[in-house]
């Protein structure tokens, strides 16, 4: 999937979602993005900003998302990943696993990972591997 297809997939998933975004979903979304963004061993401020901008540009689709809370959770997880990569990774995976078993939330989290892949305009092997791990933790078949 190219970056535009990743974003289109995510927008389609969110367009169908009209419920309130729960704390577990918000944490899982943040965890998914943090895992993908840090997968290559580097986490650029531009990746964080690109992700938040992508979401804000689709405000009508993501209107039920608390952007400030998402950004706060994301920054906490990325700080944990930077401070101790393995512990941070496990913490982020735990956040993702918090929605396992809920098909709708799991698809939304997978869509967040798709947005993360598109955030820097290209998908590389480490990021794609992170999305596969997220998909596995969610109990979803690979897309």
Short mmCIF file of C-alpha atoms in Angstrom, two decimals:
data_model
loop_
_atom_site.label_atom_id
_atom_site.label_comp_id
_atom_site.label_asym_id
_atom_site.label_seq_id
_atom_site.Cartn_x
_atom_site.Cartn_y
_atom_site.Cartn_z
CA UNK A 1 0.00 0.00 0.00
CA UNK A 2 1.37 3.45 -0.82
CA UNK A 3 1.12 6.32 1.71
CA UNK A 4 -2.04 7.76 0.16
CA UNK A 5 -3.74 4.36 0.36
CA UNK A 6 -2.75 4.06 4.04
CA UNK A 7 -4.40 7.40 4.82
CA UNK A 8 -7.48 6.56 2.73
CA UNK A 9 -7.85 3.28 4.66
CA UNK A 10 -7.60 5.11 7.97
CA UNK A 11 -10.10 7.78 6.95
CA UNK A 12 -12.56 5.10 5.82
CA UNK A 13 -12.22 3.26 9.14
CA UNK A 14 -12.77 6.44 11.15
CA UNK A 15 -15.65 7.64 8.99
CA UNK A 16 -17.62 4.59 10.12
CA UNK A 17 -16.85 5.23 13.80
CA UNK A 18 -19.25 7.55 15.61
CA UNK A 19 -18.82 6.57 19.25
CA UNK A 20 -16.90 8.44 21.90
CA UNK A 21 -13.20 7.66 21.97
CA UNK A 22 -12.53 5.83 25.24
CA UNK A 23 -9.31 6.08 27.22
CA UNK A 24 -8.27 2.55 26.23
CA UNK A 25 -8.74 3.38 22.56
CA UNK A 26 -6.83 6.63 22.91
CA UNK A 27 -3.92 4.83 24.61
CA UNK A 28 -3.95 2.08 21.98
CA UNK A 29 -3.92 4.63 19.16
CA UNK A 30 -1.00 6.43 20.79
CA UNK A 31 0.83 3.14 21.31
CA UNK A 32 0.38 2.08 17.69
CA UNK A 33 1.74 5.33 16.36
CA UNK A 34 4.65 5.37 18.80
CA UNK A 35 5.64 1.82 17.81
CA UNK A 36 5.59 2.61 14.11
CA UNK A 37 7.24 6.01 14.47
CA UNK A 38 10.11 4.60 16.56
CA UNK A 39 10.49 1.35 14.59
CA UNK A 40 13.47 2.56 12.60
CA UNK A 41 15.35 3.50 15.76
CA UNK A 42 14.84 7.19 15.15
CA UNK A 43 11.98 9.40 16.16
CA UNK A 44 11.94 12.78 14.50
CA UNK A 45 9.86 15.66 15.79
CA UNK A 46 8.67 16.02 12.20
CA UNK A 47 7.07 12.55 12.40
CA UNK A 48 5.12 13.58 15.49
CA UNK A 49 4.00 16.80 13.85
CA UNK A 50 3.12 15.06 10.57
CA UNK A 51 0.91 12.57 12.41
CA UNK A 52 -0.94 15.22 14.38
CA UNK A 53 -1.28 17.37 11.24
CA UNK A 54 -2.71 14.46 9.25
CA UNK A 55 -5.34 13.95 11.94
CA UNK A 56 -6.13 17.63 12.30
CA UNK A 57 -6.44 17.99 8.51
CA UNK A 58 -9.22 15.40 8.69
CA UNK A 59 -10.99 17.16 11.59
CA UNK A 60 -14.47 16.31 10.27
CA UNK A 61 -13.61 12.60 10.21
CA UNK A 62 -11.77 12.59 13.54
CA UNK A 63 -14.08 15.03 15.30
CA UNK A 64 -14.53 12.73 18.31
CA UNK A 65 -10.79 12.50 18.97
CA UNK A 66 -9.19 14.53 21.78
CA UNK A 67 -6.04 15.65 19.96
CA UNK A 68 -4.40 17.07 23.08
CA UNK A 69 -4.84 13.81 24.99
CA UNK A 70 -3.61 11.82 21.98
CA UNK A 71 -0.51 13.96 21.69
CA UNK A 72 0.16 13.77 25.45
CA UNK A 73 -0.16 9.96 25.45
CA UNK A 74 1.97 9.69 22.33
CA UNK A 75 4.72 11.88 23.77
CA UNK A 76 4.74 9.87 27.03
CA UNK A 77 5.11 6.63 25.10
CA UNK A 78 7.82 7.97 22.80
CA UNK A 79 9.70 9.32 25.81
CA UNK A 80 9.51 5.82 27.32
CA UNK A 81 10.75 4.31 24.04
CA UNK A 82 13.69 6.70 23.96
CA UNK A 83 14.59 6.24 27.64
CA UNK A 84 14.47 2.43 27.53
CA UNK A 85 13.61 1.02 24.11
CA UNK A 86 12.59 -2.48 25.23
CA UNK A 87 10.54 -1.37 28.24
CA UNK A 88 8.98 1.41 26.17
CA UNK A 89 8.12 -1.07 23.41
CA UNK A 90 6.46 -3.41 25.90
CA UNK A 91 4.52 -0.50 27.40
CA UNK A 92 3.30 0.61 23.96
CA UNK A 93 2.34 -2.96 23.03
CA UNK A 94 0.43 -3.25 26.31
CA UNK A 95 -1.51 -0.11 25.36
CA UNK A 96 -2.30 -1.59 21.95
CA UNK A 97 -3.41 -4.89 23.52
CA UNK A 98 -5.90 -2.98 25.66
CA UNK A 99 -8.43 -3.05 22.80
CA UNK A 100 -7.81 -6.64 21.67
CA UNK A 101 -11.10 -8.46 21.27
CA UNK A 102 -13.03 -5.35 20.22
CA UNK A 103 -13.11 -5.56 16.43
CA UNK A 104 -14.09 -1.96 15.85
CA UNK A 105 -11.44 -0.51 18.15
CA UNK A 106 -8.83 -2.92 16.80
CA UNK A 107 -9.49 -1.76 13.24
CA UNK A 108 -9.18 1.86 14.37
CA UNK A 109 -5.85 1.10 15.99
CA UNK A 110 -4.67 -0.67 12.85
CA UNK A 111 -5.73 2.45 10.93
CA UNK A 112 -3.62 4.60 13.27
CA UNK A 113 -0.67 2.43 12.36
CA UNK A 114 -1.52 3.02 8.69
CA UNK A 115 -1.45 6.78 9.30
CA UNK A 116 1.89 6.41 11.04
CA UNK A 117 3.27 4.59 8.01
CA UNK A 118 2.18 7.49 5.83
CA UNK A 119 3.36 10.22 8.20
CA UNK A 120 6.81 10.60 6.67
CA UNK A 121 5.67 9.87 3.13
CA UNK A 122 7.23 6.43 2.77
CA UNK A 123 6.88 3.02 4.33
CA UNK A 124 10.09 1.18 5.21
CA UNK A 125 10.64 -2.38 6.36
CA UNK A 126 10.98 -1.61 10.11
CA UNK A 127 7.72 0.38 10.16
CA UNK A 128 5.93 -2.32 8.17
CA UNK A 129 7.21 -4.92 10.67
CA UNK A 130 5.84 -2.79 13.52
CA UNK A 131 2.42 -2.71 11.84
CA UNK A 132 2.50 -6.50 11.50
CA UNK A 133 3.33 -6.80 15.21
CA UNK A 134 0.49 -4.43 16.11
CA UNK A 135 -1.87 -6.46 13.93
CA UNK A 136 -0.74 -9.65 15.68
CA UNK A 137 -1.17 -8.15 19.17
CA UNK A 138 -4.67 -7.04 18.19
CA UNK A 139 -5.49 -10.56 17.05
CA UNK A 140 -6.26 -9.39 13.51
CA UNK A 141 -5.21 -11.08 10.32
CA UNK A 142 -2.61 -9.20 8.34
CA UNK A 143 -3.99 -6.65 5.91
#
